[in-house]
Amino acid sequence: MQLFYNPNITETQTSFVFDKEESKHIIKVLRKKESDILHVTNGLGFLFTTKITIASDNKCTVKIVSFEKQQASKFHLHLAVAPTKMNERYEWFLEKATEIGIQEITPIICEHSERKVIKIDRFQKILESAMKQSLHYYLPKLNEPISFKDFVKTQNSGQLFIAHCEETAKKSLKNELKPNEDVTILIGPEGDFSVKEIQQAIAANFIPVSLGTTRLRTETAAIVACHSVVFKNEA
């Protein structure tokens, strides 16, 4: 099944018009025609089955035939991940985390961060593309970048963890995770969190955890953490 995305379509509508760019893609590139079926999600859990009524490459119009809503996850996974020096590595993380089943992502700017400028618009498109490719009907929430100091001051709920590489007492993430609970995990930059940041997180009730016995890149650590949470909730 090919999945299209548009945030503006709702369950109260009977028809919908795609914008010019999407219309051109549907009609000119995919060669869709009148009466063809299109599956569309609004990223809020809904899957709409629609039928093309006007096959225009400027205003492709569809009639909503039916819709269903996918059950939301019983947990909410929020990863706060420092931007990587190589932008494409962070983009890889965004894509794979969306495929696995993350709900929320926040880029955090840390003391050792080498990259502090974030292209949110590009990141958003990657999430949308990954959602469609993996046939998810919920689009992960992507927050604006925030400093580490300010992030740990926010009201984070559920289980709180910070994964770092310092040789201090840490628990195993896989042993600490509990199913059907909200989870927030902090993942640092290539230079890891500073000692001060680790102390700030602990003071804010984040539990220091290990993701395994090997030293992982930022994006790899984020994916390991993401999969660990999802796997725990599927068991």
mmCIF file of C-alpha atoms in Angstrom:
data_model
loop_
_atom_site.group_PDB
_atom_site.id
_atom_site.type_symbol
_atom_site.label_atom_id
_atom_site.label_comp_id
_atom_site.label_asym_id
_atom_site.label_seq_id
_atom_site.Cartn_x
_atom_site.Cartn_y
_atom_site.Cartn_z
ATOM 1 C CA MET A 1 0.000 0.000 0.000
ATOM 2 C CA GLN A 2 1.238 3.471 -0.898
ATOM 3 C CA LEU A 3 0.547 6.034 1.789
ATOM 4 C CA PHE A 4 0.106 9.776 1.295
ATOM 5 C CA TYR A 5 0.301 12.391 4.034
ATOM 6 C CA ASN A 6 -1.620 15.593 4.555
ATOM 7 C CA PRO A 7 -2.123 17.183 7.995
ATOM 8 C CA ASN A 8 -5.242 19.075 6.901
ATOM 9 C CA ILE A 9 -7.562 16.162 6.142
ATOM 10 C CA THR A 10 -10.065 15.335 8.911
ATOM 11 C CA GLU A 11 -12.720 12.709 9.588
ATOM 12 C CA THR A 12 -15.491 15.328 9.207
ATOM 13 C CA GLN A 13 -14.738 15.953 5.524
ATOM 14 C CA THR A 14 -16.313 14.217 2.531
ATOM 15 C CA SER A 15 -13.754 15.397 -0.033
ATOM 16 C CA PHE A 16 -10.275 16.809 -0.169
ATOM 17 C CA VAL A 17 -8.034 18.727 -2.616
ATOM 18 C CA PHE A 18 -4.279 18.095 -2.685
ATOM 19 C CA ASP A 19 -1.957 21.058 -3.152
ATOM 20 C CA LYS A 20 -0.297 21.708 -6.509
ATOM 21 C CA GLU A 21 2.986 19.930 -5.688
ATOM 22 C CA GLU A 22 1.303 16.762 -4.405
ATOM 23 C CA SER A 23 -1.271 16.844 -7.222
ATOM 24 C CA LYS A 24 1.469 16.937 -9.840
ATOM 25 C CA HIS A 25 3.228 14.016 -8.153
ATOM 26 C CA ILE A 26 0.039 11.956 -8.030
ATOM 27 C CA ILE A 27 -1.119 12.612 -11.580
ATOM 28 C CA LYS A 28 2.089 13.185 -13.571
ATOM 29 C CA VAL A 29 4.603 10.978 -11.754
ATOM 30 C CA LEU A 30 2.417 8.185 -10.396
ATOM 31 C CA ARG A 31 0.002 8.416 -13.353
ATOM 32 C CA LYS A 32 -3.080 8.101 -11.205
ATOM 33 C CA LYS A 33 -6.440 8.708 -12.852
ATOM 34 C CA GLU A 34 -10.093 9.214 -11.938
ATOM 35 C CA SER A 35 -11.599 6.454 -9.741
ATOM 36 C CA ASP A 36 -8.149 5.312 -8.547
ATOM 37 C CA ILE A 37 -7.908 4.691 -4.811
ATOM 38 C CA LEU A 38 -5.470 6.683 -2.641
ATOM 39 C CA HIS A 39 -4.683 5.983 1.020
ATOM 40 C CA VAL A 40 -3.997 9.111 3.066
ATOM 41 C CA THR A 41 -3.062 9.769 6.696
ATOM 42 C CA ASN A 42 -3.119 13.044 8.602
ATOM 43 C CA GLY A 43 -0.407 11.866 11.002
ATOM 44 C CA LEU A 44 -2.914 11.787 13.871
ATOM 45 C CA GLY A 45 -3.707 8.083 13.648
ATOM 46 C CA PHE A 46 -6.282 8.221 10.854
ATOM 47 C CA LEU A 47 -6.124 6.252 7.618
ATOM 48 C CA PHE A 48 -8.429 7.586 4.923
ATOM 49 C CA THR A 49 -9.425 5.547 1.881
ATOM 50 C CA THR A 50 -10.175 8.021 -0.912
ATOM 51 C CA LYS A 51 -11.145 7.895 -4.575
ATOM 52 C CA ILE A 52 -9.929 10.395 -7.167
ATOM 53 C CA THR A 53 -12.828 12.425 -8.581
ATOM 54 C CA ILE A 54 -10.843 15.082 -10.469
ATOM 55 C CA ALA A 55 -7.483 13.923 -11.862
ATOM 56 C CA SER A 56 -5.944 17.389 -12.229
ATOM 57 C CA ASP A 57 -2.205 17.935 -11.810
ATOM 58 C CA ASN A 58 -3.043 21.326 -10.271
ATOM 59 C CA LYS A 59 -5.887 20.326 -7.947
ATOM 60 C CA CYS A 60 -6.187 16.581 -7.575
ATOM 61 C CA THR A 61 -9.531 16.096 -5.814
ATOM 62 C CA VAL A 62 -10.583 12.985 -3.920
ATOM 63 C CA LYS A 63 -13.752 11.738 -2.255
ATOM 64 C CA ILE A 64 -13.342 10.171 1.183
ATOM 65 C CA VAL A 65 -14.771 6.671 0.928
ATOM 66 C CA SER A 66 -14.007 5.506 4.475
ATOM 67 C CA PHE A 67 -11.636 6.032 7.362
ATOM 68 C CA GLU A 68 -10.303 4.187 10.397
ATOM 69 C CA LYS A 69 -8.171 5.186 13.366
ATOM 70 C CA GLN A 70 -5.155 3.232 14.521
ATOM 71 C CA GLN A 71 -4.931 2.625 18.252
ATOM 72 C CA ALA A 72 -2.324 4.827 19.879
ATOM 73 C CA SER A 73 0.615 3.297 21.734
ATOM 74 C CA LYS A 74 0.177 2.644 25.448
ATOM 75 C CA PHE A 75 3.479 4.415 26.051
ATOM 76 C CA HIS A 76 5.034 7.679 24.934
ATOM 77 C CA LEU A 77 8.702 7.589 23.969
ATOM 78 C CA HIS A 78 10.489 10.940 23.964
ATOM 79 C CA LEU A 79 14.136 10.986 22.906
ATOM 80 C CA ALA A 80 16.128 14.148 23.553
ATOM 81 C CA VAL A 81 19.170 13.727 21.306
ATOM 82 C CA ALA A 82 22.087 16.093 20.733
ATOM 83 C CA PRO A 83 22.679 17.017 17.070
ATOM 84 C CA THR A 84 25.540 15.117 15.430
ATOM 85 C CA LYS A 85 28.480 16.831 13.753
ATOM 86 C CA MET A 86 27.544 15.184 10.445
ATOM 87 C CA ASN A 87 23.975 16.216 9.724
ATOM 88 C CA GLU A 88 23.159 13.095 7.715
ATOM 89 C CA ARG A 89 23.774 10.922 10.787
ATOM 90 C CA TYR A 90 21.029 12.727 12.702
ATOM 91 C CA GLU A 91 18.743 12.436 9.700
ATOM 92 C CA TRP A 92 19.402 8.685 9.651
ATOM 93 C CA PHE A 93 18.384 8.514 13.309
ATOM 94 C CA LEU A 94 15.156 10.428 12.603
ATOM 95 C CA GLU A 95 14.245 8.087 9.764
ATOM 96 C CA LYS A 96 14.950 4.851 11.627
ATOM 97 C CA ALA A 97 13.381 5.985 14.915
ATOM 98 C CA THR A 98 10.186 6.856 13.036
ATOM 99 C CA GLU A 99 10.150 3.433 11.409
ATOM 100 C CA ILE A 100 10.656 1.726 14.782
ATOM 101 C CA GLY A 101 7.932 3.727 16.518
ATOM 102 C CA ILE A 102 8.976 6.869 18.385
ATOM 103 C CA GLN A 103 6.460 9.507 19.491
ATOM 104 C CA GLU A 104 8.523 12.630 20.210
ATOM 105 C CA ILE A 105 11.993 14.009 19.472
ATOM 106 C CA THR A 106 13.806 17.038 20.845
ATOM 107 C CA PRO A 107 17.250 18.174 19.625
ATOM 108 C CA ILE A 108 19.211 19.259 22.706
ATOM 109 C CA ILE A 109 22.206 21.579 22.549
ATOM 110 C CA CYS A 110 24.879 20.453 25.016
ATOM 111 C CA GLU A 111 28.182 21.861 26.251
ATOM 112 C CA HIS A 112 30.135 19.538 23.923
ATOM 113 C CA SER A 113 27.827 19.940 20.919
ATOM 114 C CA GLU A 114 29.714 20.793 17.732
ATOM 115 C CA ARG A 115 26.541 21.468 15.757
ATOM 116 C CA LYS A 116 24.135 24.035 17.115
ATOM 117 C CA VAL A 117 22.195 25.060 13.991
ATOM 118 C CA ILE A 118 19.291 22.767 13.181
ATOM 119 C CA LYS A 119 17.296 22.569 9.932
ATOM 120 C CA ILE A 120 13.918 21.772 11.461
ATOM 121 C CA ASP A 121 12.051 21.974 8.126
ATOM 122 C CA ARG A 122 14.297 19.347 6.559
ATOM 123 C CA PHE A 123 14.044 17.126 9.642
ATOM 124 C CA GLN A 124 10.246 17.395 9.478
ATOM 125 C CA LYS A 125 10.179 16.177 5.876
ATOM 126 C CA ILE A 126 12.332 13.189 6.807
ATOM 127 C CA LEU A 127 9.868 12.229 9.542
ATOM 128 C CA GLU A 128 6.952 12.532 7.134
ATOM 129 C CA SER A 129 8.682 10.414 4.498
ATOM 130 C CA ALA A 130 9.640 7.737 7.038
ATOM 131 C CA MET A 131 6.095 7.635 8.413
ATOM 132 C CA LYS A 132 4.666 7.037 4.942
ATOM 133 C CA GLN A 133 7.292 4.443 4.019
ATOM 134 C CA SER A 134 6.742 2.435 7.197
ATOM 135 C CA LEU A 135 2.921 2.765 7.039
ATOM 136 C CA HIS A 136 2.596 4.474 10.397
ATOM 137 C CA TYR A 137 -0.433 6.727 10.874
ATOM 138 C CA TYR A 138 1.056 8.775 13.709
ATOM 139 C CA LEU A 139 3.676 11.407 12.867
ATOM 140 C CA PRO A 140 6.287 11.856 15.612
ATOM 141 C CA LYS A 141 6.338 15.287 17.208
ATOM 142 C CA LEU A 142 9.527 17.205 16.431
ATOM 143 C CA ASN A 143 10.303 20.004 18.889
ATOM 144 C CA GLU A 144 12.434 23.073 18.374
ATOM 145 C CA PRO A 145 16.049 22.770 19.600
ATOM 146 C CA ILE A 146 16.557 23.584 23.263
ATOM 147 C CA SER A 147 19.572 23.825 25.528
ATOM 148 C CA PHE A 148 20.274 20.821 27.751
ATOM 149 C CA LYS A 149 20.001 23.014 30.842
ATOM 150 C CA ASP A 150 16.544 24.248 29.883
ATOM 151 C CA PHE A 151 15.328 20.800 28.824
ATOM 152 C CA VAL A 152 16.010 19.120 32.160
ATOM 153 C CA LYS A 153 14.136 21.948 33.879
ATOM 154 C CA THR A 154 10.928 21.126 31.977
ATOM 155 C CA GLN A 155 8.209 18.965 33.495
ATOM 156 C CA ASN A 156 9.176 15.576 32.076
ATOM 157 C CA SER A 157 6.937 12.732 33.209
ATOM 158 C CA GLY A 158 7.229 8.966 33.379
ATOM 159 C CA GLN A 159 10.554 7.146 33.449
ATOM 160 C CA LEU A 160 13.534 9.469 33.031
ATOM 161 C CA PHE A 161 16.962 8.265 31.869
ATOM 162 C CA ILE A 162 20.286 9.742 30.790
ATOM 163 C CA ALA A 163 22.640 7.530 28.783
ATOM 164 C CA HIS A 164 26.270 8.578 29.128
ATOM 165 C CA CYS A 165 29.784 7.116 28.881
ATOM 166 C CA GLU A 166 31.328 8.302 32.150
ATOM 167 C CA GLU A 167 32.826 5.540 34.307
ATOM 168 C CA THR A 168 30.360 6.033 37.134
ATOM 169 C CA ALA A 169 27.557 3.969 38.612
ATOM 170 C CA LYS A 170 24.912 3.264 35.971
ATOM 171 C CA LYS A 171 22.013 0.885 35.636
ATOM 172 C CA SER A 172 21.139 -1.173 32.575
ATOM 173 C CA LEU A 173 18.398 0.465 30.513
ATOM 174 C CA LYS A 174 16.909 -2.881 29.507
ATOM 175 C CA ASN A 175 16.543 -3.844 33.167
ATOM 176 C CA GLU A 176 15.043 -0.525 34.236
ATOM 177 C CA LEU A 177 12.389 -0.167 31.541
ATOM 178 C CA LYS A 178 8.790 -0.876 32.492
ATOM 179 C CA PRO A 179 6.099 -1.604 29.893
ATOM 180 C CA ASN A 180 3.199 0.772 29.230
ATOM 181 C CA GLU A 181 4.909 3.755 30.838
ATOM 182 C CA ASP A 182 6.033 7.036 29.304
ATOM 183 C CA VAL A 183 9.792 7.257 28.820
ATOM 184 C CA THR A 184 12.197 10.164 28.263
ATOM 185 C CA ILE A 185 15.831 9.372 27.419
ATOM 186 C CA LEU A 186 18.709 11.843 27.040
ATOM 187 C CA ILE A 187 21.384 11.019 24.431
ATOM 188 C CA GLY A 188 24.498 13.218 24.285
ATOM 189 C CA PRO A 189 26.770 14.494 21.499
ATOM 190 C CA GLU A 190 29.968 12.887 20.175
ATOM 191 C CA GLY A 191 31.907 14.333 23.104
ATOM 192 C CA ASP A 192 29.321 12.964 25.552
ATOM 193 C CA PHE A 193 27.583 14.961 28.245
ATOM 194 C CA SER A 194 29.757 17.043 30.539
ATOM 195 C CA VAL A 195 30.077 16.016 34.168
ATOM 196 C CA LYS A 196 28.070 19.112 35.084
ATOM 197 C CA GLU A 197 25.249 18.115 32.724
ATOM 198 C CA ILE A 198 25.128 14.601 34.149
ATOM 199 C CA GLN A 199 24.842 16.058 37.635
ATOM 200 C CA GLN A 200 22.081 18.428 36.485
ATOM 201 C CA ALA A 201 20.144 15.517 34.996
ATOM 202 C CA ILE A 202 20.488 13.418 38.137
ATOM 203 C CA ALA A 203 19.282 16.381 40.194
ATOM 204 C CA ALA A 204 16.231 16.494 37.899
ATOM 205 C CA ASN A 205 15.509 12.785 38.653
ATOM 206 C CA PHE A 206 17.038 11.306 35.504
ATOM 207 C CA ILE A 207 18.559 7.867 36.147
ATOM 208 C CA PRO A 208 22.020 7.220 34.609
ATOM 209 C CA VAL A 209 21.887 4.145 32.365
ATOM 210 C CA SER A 210 24.086 2.048 30.126
ATOM 211 C CA LEU A 211 23.006 0.908 26.667
ATOM 212 C CA GLY A 212 25.468 -1.980 26.560
ATOM 213 C CA THR A 213 29.148 -2.809 26.875
ATOM 214 C CA THR A 214 30.391 -0.984 23.762
ATOM 215 C CA ARG A 215 30.858 2.727 23.078
ATOM 216 C CA LEU A 216 28.168 3.877 20.637
ATOM 217 C CA ARG A 217 27.883 6.835 18.301
ATOM 218 C CA THR A 218 25.167 9.344 19.180
ATOM 219 C CA GLU A 219 22.791 8.194 16.456
ATOM 220 C CA THR A 220 23.431 4.507 17.206
ATOM 221 C CA ALA A 221 22.798 5.027 20.905
ATOM 222 C CA ALA A 222 19.524 6.780 20.087
ATOM 223 C CA ILE A 223 18.373 3.894 17.899
ATOM 224 C CA VAL A 224 19.369 1.300 20.525
ATOM 225 C CA ALA A 225 17.400 3.235 23.140
ATOM 226 C CA CYS A 226 14.411 3.594 20.830
ATOM 227 C CA HIS A 227 14.327 -0.090 19.933
ATOM 228 C CA SER A 228 14.797 -1.137 23.557
ATOM 229 C CA VAL A 229 11.686 0.791 24.621
ATOM 230 C CA VAL A 230 9.536 -0.417 21.734
ATOM 231 C CA PHE A 231 10.726 -4.018 22.147
ATOM 232 C CA LYS A 232 9.976 -3.901 25.886
ATOM 233 C CA ASN A 233 6.428 -2.803 25.137
ATOM 234 C CA GLU A 234 5.893 -5.534 22.553
ATOM 235 C CA ALA A 235 7.004 -8.352 24.864
#
